[in-house]
mmCIF file of C-alpha atoms (C1' of nucleotides) in Angstrom:
data_model
loop_
_atom_site.group_PDB
_atom_site.id
_atom_site.type_symbol
_atom_site.label_atom_id
_atom_site.label_comp_id
_atom_site.label_asym_id
_atom_site.label_seq_id
_atom_site.Cartn_x
_atom_site.Cartn_y
_atom_site.Cartn_z
ATOM 1 C CA UNK A 1 16.645 -3.492 9.521
ATOM 2 C CA UNK A 2 12.986 -4.519 9.825
ATOM 3 C CA UNK A 3 11.536 -6.756 7.238
ATOM 4 C CA UNK A 4 7.855 -6.429 6.419
ATOM 5 C CA UNK A 5 5.375 -7.268 3.734
ATOM 6 C CA UNK A 6 1.815 -5.803 2.611
ATOM 7 C CA UNK A 7 -1.632 -5.695 4.089
ATOM 8 C CA UNK A 8 -2.440 -9.318 3.847
ATOM 9 C CA UNK A 9 -1.337 -12.496 5.636
ATOM 10 C CA UNK A 10 -2.116 -15.685 4.170
ATOM 11 C CA UNK A 11 -1.205 -18.083 7.011
ATOM 12 C CA UNK A 12 -4.005 -16.764 9.250
ATOM 13 C CA UNK A 13 -7.728 -17.608 8.956
ATOM 14 C CA UNK A 14 -8.720 -13.817 9.216
ATOM 15 C CA UNK A 15 -8.874 -10.796 7.321
ATOM 16 C CA UNK A 16 -7.888 -7.157 8.640
ATOM 17 C CA UNK A 17 -9.033 -5.542 5.329
ATOM 18 C CA UNK A 18 -12.667 -7.386 5.331
ATOM 19 C CA UNK A 19 -15.174 -4.918 3.984
ATOM 20 C CA UNK A 20 -18.687 -4.804 2.236
ATOM 21 C CA UNK A 21 -20.475 -3.243 -0.597
ATOM 22 C CA UNK A 22 -21.548 0.593 -0.282
ATOM 23 C CA UNK A 23 -25.174 -0.542 -1.172
ATOM 24 C CA UNK A 24 -25.216 -2.684 1.716
ATOM 25 C CA UNK A 25 -23.756 0.179 4.223
ATOM 26 C CA UNK A 26 -25.421 0.208 7.978
ATOM 27 C CA UNK A 27 -23.736 1.347 10.797
ATOM 28 C CA UNK A 28 -24.507 -1.871 12.804
ATOM 29 C CA UNK A 29 -22.539 -3.714 9.612
ATOM 30 C CA UNK A 30 -19.674 -0.972 9.819
ATOM 31 C CA UNK A 31 -19.321 -1.582 13.472
ATOM 32 C CA UNK A 32 -18.981 -5.361 13.272
ATOM 33 C CA UNK A 33 -16.454 -4.996 10.368
ATOM 34 C CA UNK A 34 -14.039 -2.403 12.315
ATOM 35 C CA UNK A 35 -14.159 -4.387 15.305
ATOM 36 C CA UNK A 36 -13.279 -7.906 13.291
ATOM 37 C CA UNK A 37 -10.638 -6.119 11.235
ATOM 38 C CA UNK A 38 -9.025 -4.660 14.483
ATOM 39 C CA UNK A 39 -8.621 -7.951 15.971
ATOM 40 C CA UNK A 40 -7.340 -9.545 13.052
ATOM 41 C CA UNK A 41 -4.638 -6.976 12.883
ATOM 42 C CA UNK A 42 -3.517 -7.587 16.085
ATOM 43 C CA UNK A 43 -3.164 -11.050 15.357
ATOM 44 C CA UNK A 44 -1.299 -10.299 12.505
ATOM 45 C CA UNK A 45 0.794 -8.285 14.403
ATOM 46 C CA UNK A 46 1.378 -11.038 16.801
ATOM 47 C CA UNK A 47 2.246 -13.355 14.296
ATOM 48 C CA UNK A 48 4.805 -10.974 12.579
ATOM 49 C CA UNK A 49 6.581 -10.590 15.944
ATOM 50 C CA UNK A 50 6.822 -14.284 16.186
ATOM 51 C CA UNK A 51 8.423 -14.292 12.962
ATOM 52 C CA UNK A 52 10.762 -11.576 13.594
ATOM 53 C CA UNK A 53 9.100 -9.373 10.908
ATOM 54 C CA UNK A 54 8.850 -5.667 12.329
ATOM 55 C CA UNK A 55 7.132 -4.019 9.680
ATOM 56 C CA UNK A 56 4.116 -4.159 7.932
ATOM 57 C CA UNK A 57 1.929 -2.012 5.873
ATOM 58 C CA UNK A 58 -1.618 -2.075 7.264
ATOM 59 C CA UNK A 59 -4.468 -2.365 4.625
ATOM 60 C CA UNK A 60 -6.484 0.983 3.742
ATOM 61 C CA UNK A 61 -9.807 -0.930 4.398
ATOM 62 C CA UNK A 62 -9.548 -1.370 8.186
ATOM 63 C CA UNK A 63 -12.448 1.071 8.268
ATOM 64 C CA UNK A 64 -14.663 0.577 5.130
ATOM 65 C CA UNK A 65 -15.606 3.919 3.535
ATOM 66 C CA UNK A 66 -13.337 5.468 6.079
ATOM 67 C CA UNK A 67 -13.531 8.643 4.093
ATOM 68 C CA UNK A 68 -16.863 8.349 2.375
ATOM 69 C CA UNK A 69 -19.455 10.727 3.180
ATOM 70 C CA UNK A 70 -21.899 7.539 3.925
ATOM 71 C CA UNK A 71 -19.778 6.665 6.966
ATOM 72 C CA UNK A 72 -20.703 9.237 9.496
ATOM 73 C CA UNK A 73 -20.499 6.471 12.276
ATOM 74 C CA UNK A 74 -17.956 7.780 15.118
ATOM 75 C CA UNK A 75 -15.510 5.109 14.693
ATOM 76 C CA UNK A 76 -12.897 7.635 16.157
ATOM 77 C CA UNK A 77 -14.258 7.291 19.257
ATOM 78 C CA UNK A 78 -15.998 4.269 19.266
ATOM 79 C CA UNK A 79 -12.733 2.330 18.726
ATOM 80 C CA UNK A 80 -10.312 4.500 20.294
ATOM 81 C CA UNK A 81 -9.533 1.701 22.762
ATOM 82 C CA UNK A 82 -8.703 -0.792 20.290
ATOM 83 C CA UNK A 83 -6.722 1.371 18.018
ATOM 84 C CA UNK A 84 -4.874 2.509 21.262
ATOM 85 C CA UNK A 85 -4.096 -1.325 22.098
ATOM 86 C CA UNK A 86 -2.826 -1.902 18.647
ATOM 87 C CA UNK A 87 -0.331 0.858 18.897
ATOM 88 C CA UNK A 88 0.662 0.025 22.092
ATOM 89 C CA UNK A 89 1.447 -3.500 20.713
ATOM 90 C CA UNK A 90 3.403 -1.627 17.866
ATOM 91 C CA UNK A 91 5.625 0.356 20.458
ATOM 92 C CA UNK A 92 5.867 -2.661 22.741
ATOM 93 C CA UNK A 93 7.686 -4.861 20.261
ATOM 94 C CA UNK A 94 9.533 -2.066 18.348
ATOM 95 C CA UNK A 95 7.350 -2.517 14.864
ATOM 96 C CA UNK A 96 6.962 -0.033 12.522
ATOM 97 C CA UNK A 97 3.683 0.311 10.316
ATOM 98 C CA UNK A 98 2.784 2.280 7.072
ATOM 99 C CA UNK A 99 -0.034 2.802 4.934
ATOM 100 C CA UNK A 100 -0.112 3.180 1.042
ATOM 101 C CA UNK A 101 -3.666 4.671 0.053
ATOM 102 C CA UNK A 102 -4.614 3.237 -3.181
ATOM 103 C CA UNK A 103 -4.337 4.467 -6.689
ATOM 104 C CA UNK A 104 -7.525 6.980 -6.165
ATOM 105 C CA UNK A 105 -5.671 8.992 -3.890
ATOM 106 C CA UNK A 106 -4.053 11.707 -6.458
ATOM 107 C CA UNK A 107 -2.900 14.682 -5.244
ATOM 108 C CA UNK A 108 -1.774 16.580 -8.363
ATOM 109 C CA UNK A 109 -4.780 15.727 -10.258
ATOM 110 C CA UNK A 110 -6.360 19.156 -12.134
ATOM 111 C CA UNK A 111 -9.473 18.139 -10.714
ATOM 112 C CA UNK A 112 -10.396 19.703 -7.652
ATOM 113 C CA UNK A 113 -13.044 17.029 -6.573
ATOM 114 C CA UNK A 114 -10.156 14.467 -6.817
ATOM 115 C CA UNK A 115 -7.747 16.335 -4.998
ATOM 116 C CA UNK A 116 -10.485 16.937 -2.272
ATOM 117 C CA UNK A 117 -11.332 13.387 -1.961
ATOM 118 C CA UNK A 118 -7.611 12.347 -2.034
ATOM 119 C CA UNK A 119 -7.063 14.575 1.215
ATOM 120 C CA UNK A 120 -9.739 13.160 2.810
ATOM 121 C CA UNK A 121 -8.749 9.570 2.357
ATOM 122 C CA UNK A 122 -4.770 10.788 3.678
ATOM 123 C CA UNK A 123 -6.518 12.680 6.984
ATOM 124 C CA UNK A 124 -8.539 9.168 7.355
ATOM 125 C CA UNK A 125 -5.278 7.042 7.526
ATOM 126 C CA UNK A 126 -3.346 9.265 9.422
ATOM 127 C CA UNK A 127 -6.195 9.738 11.882
ATOM 128 C CA UNK A 128 -5.817 6.116 12.401
ATOM 129 C CA UNK A 129 -1.706 6.482 13.152
ATOM 130 C CA UNK A 130 -2.819 9.127 15.612
ATOM 131 C CA UNK A 131 -5.321 7.111 17.313
ATOM 132 C CA UNK A 132 -2.985 4.349 17.717
ATOM 133 C CA UNK A 133 -0.523 7.027 19.412
ATOM 134 C CA UNK A 134 2.102 6.382 16.810
ATOM 135 C CA UNK A 135 4.352 9.117 15.953
ATOM 136 C CA UNK A 136 5.719 10.468 12.658
ATOM 137 C CA UNK A 137 8.153 7.557 11.888
ATOM 138 C CA UNK A 138 4.996 5.661 10.686
ATOM 139 C CA UNK A 139 4.141 6.773 7.136
ATOM 140 C CA UNK A 140 1.574 7.272 4.538
ATOM 141 C CA UNK A 141 3.165 6.332 1.304
ATOM 142 C CA UNK A 142 1.722 7.711 -2.358
ATOM 143 C CA UNK A 143 2.909 8.085 -5.731
ATOM 144 C CA UNK A 144 3.329 11.610 -7.138
ATOM 145 C CA UNK A 145 0.258 10.934 -9.282
ATOM 146 C CA UNK A 146 -0.551 11.537 -13.038
ATOM 147 C CA UNK A 147 1.318 13.304 -15.804
ATOM 148 C CA UNK A 148 -1.569 14.938 -17.783
ATOM 149 C CA UNK A 149 0.793 15.478 -20.411
ATOM 150 C CA UNK A 150 2.912 17.791 -18.877
ATOM 151 C CA UNK A 151 5.503 16.692 -16.334
ATOM 152 C CA UNK A 152 6.371 20.266 -15.323
ATOM 153 C CA UNK A 153 2.797 21.373 -14.916
ATOM 154 C CA UNK A 154 2.211 18.058 -12.969
ATOM 155 C CA UNK A 155 5.170 18.304 -10.356
ATOM 156 C CA UNK A 156 4.243 22.023 -9.663
ATOM 157 C CA UNK A 157 0.401 20.927 -9.153
ATOM 158 C CA UNK A 158 1.900 18.571 -6.391
ATOM 159 C CA UNK A 159 4.058 20.999 -4.508
ATOM 160 C CA UNK A 160 1.250 23.277 -4.342
ATOM 161 C CA UNK A 161 -1.440 20.939 -2.981
ATOM 162 C CA UNK A 162 1.075 19.516 -0.712
ATOM 163 C CA UNK A 163 1.617 22.896 0.943
ATOM 164 C CA UNK A 164 -2.093 23.288 1.575
ATOM 165 C CA UNK A 165 -2.165 19.679 3.324
ATOM 166 C CA UNK A 166 -3.018 19.607 7.034
ATOM 167 C CA UNK A 167 0.107 19.214 9.055
ATOM 168 C CA UNK A 168 -1.429 15.770 10.574
ATOM 169 C CA UNK A 169 -0.826 14.776 6.831
ATOM 170 C CA UNK A 170 2.551 16.188 5.959
ATOM 171 C CA UNK A 171 3.934 15.040 9.142
ATOM 172 C CA UNK A 172 3.521 11.441 7.760
ATOM 173 C CA UNK A 173 3.557 11.593 3.927
ATOM 174 C CA UNK A 174 6.501 10.341 1.645
ATOM 175 C CA UNK A 175 6.567 9.642 -2.050
ATOM 176 C CA UNK A 176 7.281 6.640 -3.685
ATOM 177 C CA UNK A 177 9.294 6.438 -7.106
ATOM 178 C CA UNK A 178 6.912 4.918 -9.620
ATOM 179 C CA UNK A 179 7.948 2.321 -12.508
ATOM 180 C CA UNK A 180 6.615 4.430 -15.564
ATOM 181 C CA UNK A 181 5.692 8.229 -14.789
ATOM 182 C CA UNK A 182 8.036 9.847 -12.007
ATOM 183 C CA UNK A 183 11.460 8.492 -11.535
ATOM 184 C CA UNK A 184 13.528 8.691 -8.484
ATOM 185 C CA UNK A 185 15.145 12.322 -10.210
ATOM 186 C CA UNK A 186 11.256 13.561 -10.080
ATOM 187 C CA UNK A 187 10.863 12.506 -6.395
ATOM 188 C CA UNK A 188 14.180 14.310 -5.579
ATOM 189 C CA UNK A 189 12.836 17.469 -7.118
ATOM 190 C CA UNK A 190 9.523 17.537 -4.999
ATOM 191 C CA UNK A 191 11.906 16.850 -1.913
ATOM 192 C CA UNK A 192 14.005 19.922 -2.753
ATOM 193 C CA UNK A 193 10.796 22.072 -2.992
ATOM 194 C CA UNK A 194 8.934 20.778 0.342
ATOM 195 C CA UNK A 195 11.206 18.744 2.211
ATOM 196 C CA UNK A 196 9.033 15.439 1.620
ATOM 197 C CA UNK A 197 10.848 12.031 2.295
ATOM 198 C CA UNK A 198 11.210 9.618 -0.609
ATOM 199 C CA UNK A 199 10.816 5.776 -0.030
ATOM 200 C CA UNK A 200 12.659 4.204 -2.517
ATOM 201 C CA UNK A 201 11.417 1.130 -4.602
ATOM 202 C CA UNK A 202 14.209 -0.790 -6.122
ATOM 203 C CA UNK A 203 12.204 -2.328 -8.678
ATOM 204 C CA UNK A 204 10.428 0.606 -9.877
ATOM 205 C CA UNK A 205 14.006 2.045 -10.235
ATOM 206 C CA UNK A 206 15.079 -0.462 -12.316
ATOM 207 C CA UNK A 207 12.390 -0.149 -14.694
ATOM 208 C CA UNK A 208 12.546 3.581 -14.629
ATOM 209 C CA UNK A 209 15.655 5.605 -13.954
ATOM 210 C CA UNK A 210 18.253 8.066 -15.066
ATOM 211 C CA UNK A 211 21.100 5.579 -15.096
ATOM 212 C CA UNK A 212 21.886 5.926 -11.369
ATOM 213 C CA UNK A 213 23.583 2.986 -9.833
ATOM 214 C CA UNK A 214 21.549 0.844 -7.215
ATOM 215 C CA UNK A 215 23.946 1.874 -4.403
ATOM 216 C CA UNK A 216 23.806 5.889 -5.607
ATOM 217 C CA UNK A 217 19.980 5.739 -6.019
ATOM 218 C CA UNK A 218 20.030 4.225 -2.224
ATOM 219 C CA UNK A 219 22.058 7.252 -0.861
ATOM 220 C CA UNK A 220 20.104 9.835 -2.514
ATOM 221 C CA UNK A 221 16.853 8.334 -1.184
ATOM 222 C CA UNK A 222 18.180 7.965 2.230
ATOM 223 C CA UNK A 223 19.267 11.476 2.353
ATOM 224 C CA UNK A 224 15.875 12.899 2.098
ATOM 225 C CA UNK A 225 14.886 11.049 5.634
ATOM 226 C CA UNK A 226 15.205 13.235 8.637
ATOM 227 C CA UNK A 227 16.211 10.506 11.687
ATOM 228 C CA UNK A 228 14.461 12.561 14.227
ATOM 229 C CA UNK A 229 11.211 12.941 12.389
ATOM 230 C CA UNK A 230 10.651 10.281 9.903
ATOM 231 C CA UNK A 231 12.957 7.433 11.323
ATOM 232 C CA UNK A 232 14.989 5.347 9.097
ATOM 233 C CA UNK A 233 14.268 5.058 5.355
ATOM 234 C CA UNK A 234 11.555 3.187 4.225
ATOM 235 C CA UNK A 235 11.767 0.842 1.234
ATOM 236 C CA UNK A 236 9.845 -1.315 -0.946
ATOM 237 C CA UNK A 237 11.750 -4.520 -2.617
ATOM 238 C CA UNK A 238 10.798 -6.491 -5.100
ATOM 239 C CA UNK A 239 12.224 -8.072 -8.640
ATOM 240 C CA UNK A 240 10.693 -8.950 -11.854
ATOM 241 C CA UNK A 241 8.895 -12.024 -12.455
ATOM 242 C CA UNK A 242 11.041 -14.093 -14.745
ATOM 243 C CA UNK A 243 8.659 -14.527 -17.971
ATOM 244 C CA UNK A 244 6.111 -12.199 -17.209
ATOM 245 C CA UNK A 245 5.318 -8.608 -18.366
ATOM 246 C CA UNK A 246 7.763 -6.206 -17.388
ATOM 247 C CA UNK A 247 6.979 -4.375 -13.853
ATOM 248 C CA UNK A 248 5.363 -7.715 -12.601
ATOM 249 C CA UNK A 249 6.647 -8.447 -9.173
ATOM 250 C CA UNK A 250 8.322 -12.058 -8.455
ATOM 251 C CA UNK A 251 6.227 -14.801 -6.949
ATOM 252 C CA UNK A 252 8.325 -15.536 -4.095
ATOM 253 C CA UNK A 253 11.741 -14.192 -3.098
ATOM 254 C CA UNK A 254 14.969 -14.737 -5.539
ATOM 255 C CA UNK A 255 17.739 -15.072 -2.510
ATOM 256 C CA UNK A 256 20.259 -14.779 -4.862
ATOM 257 C CA UNK A 257 19.195 -11.271 -5.765
ATOM 258 C CA UNK A 258 18.136 -10.030 -2.786
ATOM 259 C CA UNK A 259 21.653 -11.037 -1.448
ATOM 260 C CA UNK A 260 23.037 -8.969 -4.049
ATOM 261 C CA UNK A 261 20.748 -6.083 -3.463
ATOM 262 C CA UNK A 262 21.939 -5.832 -0.037
ATOM 263 C CA UNK A 263 25.803 -5.525 -1.223
ATOM 264 C CA UNK A 264 24.294 -2.134 -2.541
ATOM 265 C CA UNK A 265 23.208 -0.579 0.675
ATOM 266 C CA UNK A 266 26.800 0.418 1.916
ATOM 267 C CA UNK A 267 25.873 2.035 5.289
ATOM 268 C CA UNK A 268 22.202 2.602 4.266
ATOM 269 C CA UNK A 269 19.644 1.255 6.550
ATOM 270 C CA UNK A 270 16.571 0.960 5.557
ATOM 271 C CA UNK A 271 13.203 -0.756 6.628
ATOM 272 C CA UNK A 272 12.253 -2.982 3.955
ATOM 273 C CA UNK A 273 8.752 -3.715 2.532
ATOM 274 C CA UNK A 274 8.728 -6.948 0.459
ATOM 275 C CA UNK A 275 6.261 -6.470 -2.485
ATOM 276 C CA UNK A 276 6.280 -9.981 -3.235
ATOM 277 C CA UNK A 277 3.106 -12.161 -3.782
ATOM 278 C CA UNK A 278 3.416 -14.740 -1.268
ATOM 279 C CA UNK A 279 3.980 -12.314 1.441
ATOM 280 C CA UNK A 280 4.969 -13.581 4.871
ATOM 281 C CA UNK A 281 6.406 -16.988 3.458
ATOM 282 C CA UNK A 282 9.203 -15.039 1.646
ATOM 283 C CA UNK A 283 9.190 -12.477 4.398
ATOM 284 C CA UNK A 284 10.626 -15.016 6.512
ATOM 285 C CA UNK A 285 13.221 -16.160 4.097
ATOM 286 C CA UNK A 286 14.123 -12.798 4.085
ATOM 287 C CA UNK A 287 14.208 -12.343 7.858
ATOM 288 C CA UNK A 288 16.941 -15.525 8.141
ATOM 289 C CA UNK A 289 19.015 -13.937 5.629
ATOM 290 C CA UNK A 290 19.244 -10.639 7.619
ATOM 291 C CA UNK A 291 19.770 -12.541 10.746
ATOM 292 C CA UNK A 292 22.629 -14.579 9.232
ATOM 293 C CA UNK A 293 24.369 -11.672 7.813
ATOM 294 C CA UNK A 294 23.754 -9.502 11.167
ATOM 295 C CA UNK A 295 21.861 -7.061 9.952
ATOM 296 C CA UNK A 296 18.304 -7.570 11.474
ATOM 297 C CA UNK A 297 17.102 -5.097 13.718
ATOM 298 C CA UNK A 298 16.727 -5.365 16.797
ATOM 299 C CA UNK A 299 18.609 -8.693 17.959
ATOM 300 C CA UNK A 300 16.490 -11.746 17.678
ATOM 301 C CA UNK A 301 14.819 -12.788 20.894
ATOM 302 C CA UNK A 302 14.482 -16.260 19.318
ATOM 303 C CA UNK A 303 15.320 -17.766 16.068
ATOM 304 C CA UNK A 304 12.284 -17.760 13.472
ATOM 305 C CA UNK A 305 10.193 -20.759 13.137
ATOM 306 C "C1'" DA B 1 -23.601 -24.013 -1.641
ATOM 307 C "C1'" DC B 2 -20.823 -22.465 -5.644
ATOM 308 C "C1'" DT B 3 -19.727 -19.434 -8.929
ATOM 309 C "C1'" DC B 4 -18.320 -15.398 -11.333
ATOM 310 C "C1'" DG B 5 -19.308 -10.475 -12.192
ATOM 311 C "C1'" DT B 6 -18.155 -6.288 -9.609
ATOM 312 C "C1'" DC B 7 -17.114 -3.182 -6.324
ATOM 313 C "C1'" DA B 8 -16.107 4.373 -3.983
ATOM 314 C "C1'" DA B 9 -12.773 6.567 -6.241
ATOM 315 C "C1'" DG B 10 -7.834 7.436 -11.230
ATOM 316 C "C1'" DC B 11 -4.324 7.223 -14.571
ATOM 317 C "C1'" DC B 12 -1.886 5.334 -18.003
ATOM 318 C "C1'" DG B 13 -0.499 3.024 -22.157
ATOM 319 C "C1'" DA B 14 -0.996 -1.345 -24.870
ATOM 320 C "C1'" DA B 15 -4.288 -3.698 -27.843
ATOM 321 C "C1'" DT C 1 -12.119 2.740 -27.646
ATOM 322 C "C1'" DT C 2 -11.575 -0.488 -24.267
ATOM 323 C "C1'" DC C 3 -9.446 -2.907 -20.957
ATOM 324 C "C1'" DG C 4 -5.437 -4.404 -17.816
ATOM 325 C "C1'" DG C 5 -2.604 -3.163 -14.268
ATOM 326 C "C1'" DC C 6 -1.755 -1.180 -10.010
ATOM 327 C "C1'" DT C 7 -0.193 -2.369 -3.124
ATOM 328 C "C1'" DT C 8 -3.980 -6.177 -2.196
ATOM 329 C "C1'" DG C 9 -9.811 -9.841 -2.534
ATOM 330 C "C1'" DA C 10 -14.021 -10.747 -1.594
ATOM 331 C "C1'" DC C 11 -18.946 -9.361 -1.650
ATOM 332 C "C1'" DG C 12 -23.044 -10.900 -2.694
ATOM 333 C "C1'" DA C 13 -26.740 -11.586 -6.598
ATOM 334 C "C1'" DG C 14 -27.693 -15.364 -9.318
ATOM 335 C "C1'" DT C 15 -27.853 -19.671 -9.943
#
DNA sequence: ACTCGTCAAGCCGAA
DNA sequence: TTCGGCTTGACGAGT
């Protein structure tokens, strides 16, 4: 099992998702920003390896306006060596990475323009994994999308659109159960139609479910991943922030709840993304717990600092 | 130098 | 009808 956290490292003095306003776009500025973002990404990965955190969600903003028509800079070829360097580092240290395209990627929208832009964004993010030389075990994670007042139609539209996606996207695309609209059961129906893996979110499942116990839900989600093609199951982990709005992530890892969650794995072997506000601080604590329980993968080269 | 409204993109649902 | 929230800040105009 690998532990990770999303997008932002709060310990380092750099960011891998630096961007700028569309109005101030220039090729020069794009070139500079991408260069700095990739350099920082490598630093974050090095930090993570030193702490035993081998899973990381790369922010969508590595290449600002990566799928926007304003950006005609040939960043794929211009930064081929830098992307390759990052990918080589990931492979050399047995790391796993993912992307989570933001809420504007809606494959089941009835608006053809939204679908078109969504696909372009998925192609952009998938192409970064290609440039890194990473295989289809590194994933692009999205939600099913909107309801539009008709769940059946919404699911059907997702399936129809999925079947039209380029192979470079479908090889890596996974769907995540969400906390309000599309449950694990809904995702399983999409999976049954097109064989897409389900990225399980324990907290969302607590917010929206059909009574499946956690252990059963984990088994169901795990069964949608083909080890050869997809690698081991990915999941997002969080818990409710005490005293806050329902669905709000906790600000730091609550160890008792995390340990309790681990008892439901029962043979399931997920890589776990901690969606917790304090990022690498909690991730480090989770790594220590896995080491203590003998669940960390691979065996630590050195104990966490 | 610092603040703070706003930033490419969508959707739901509470207020 | 507006607005907060969502995986996540930080750009940059105005002072």
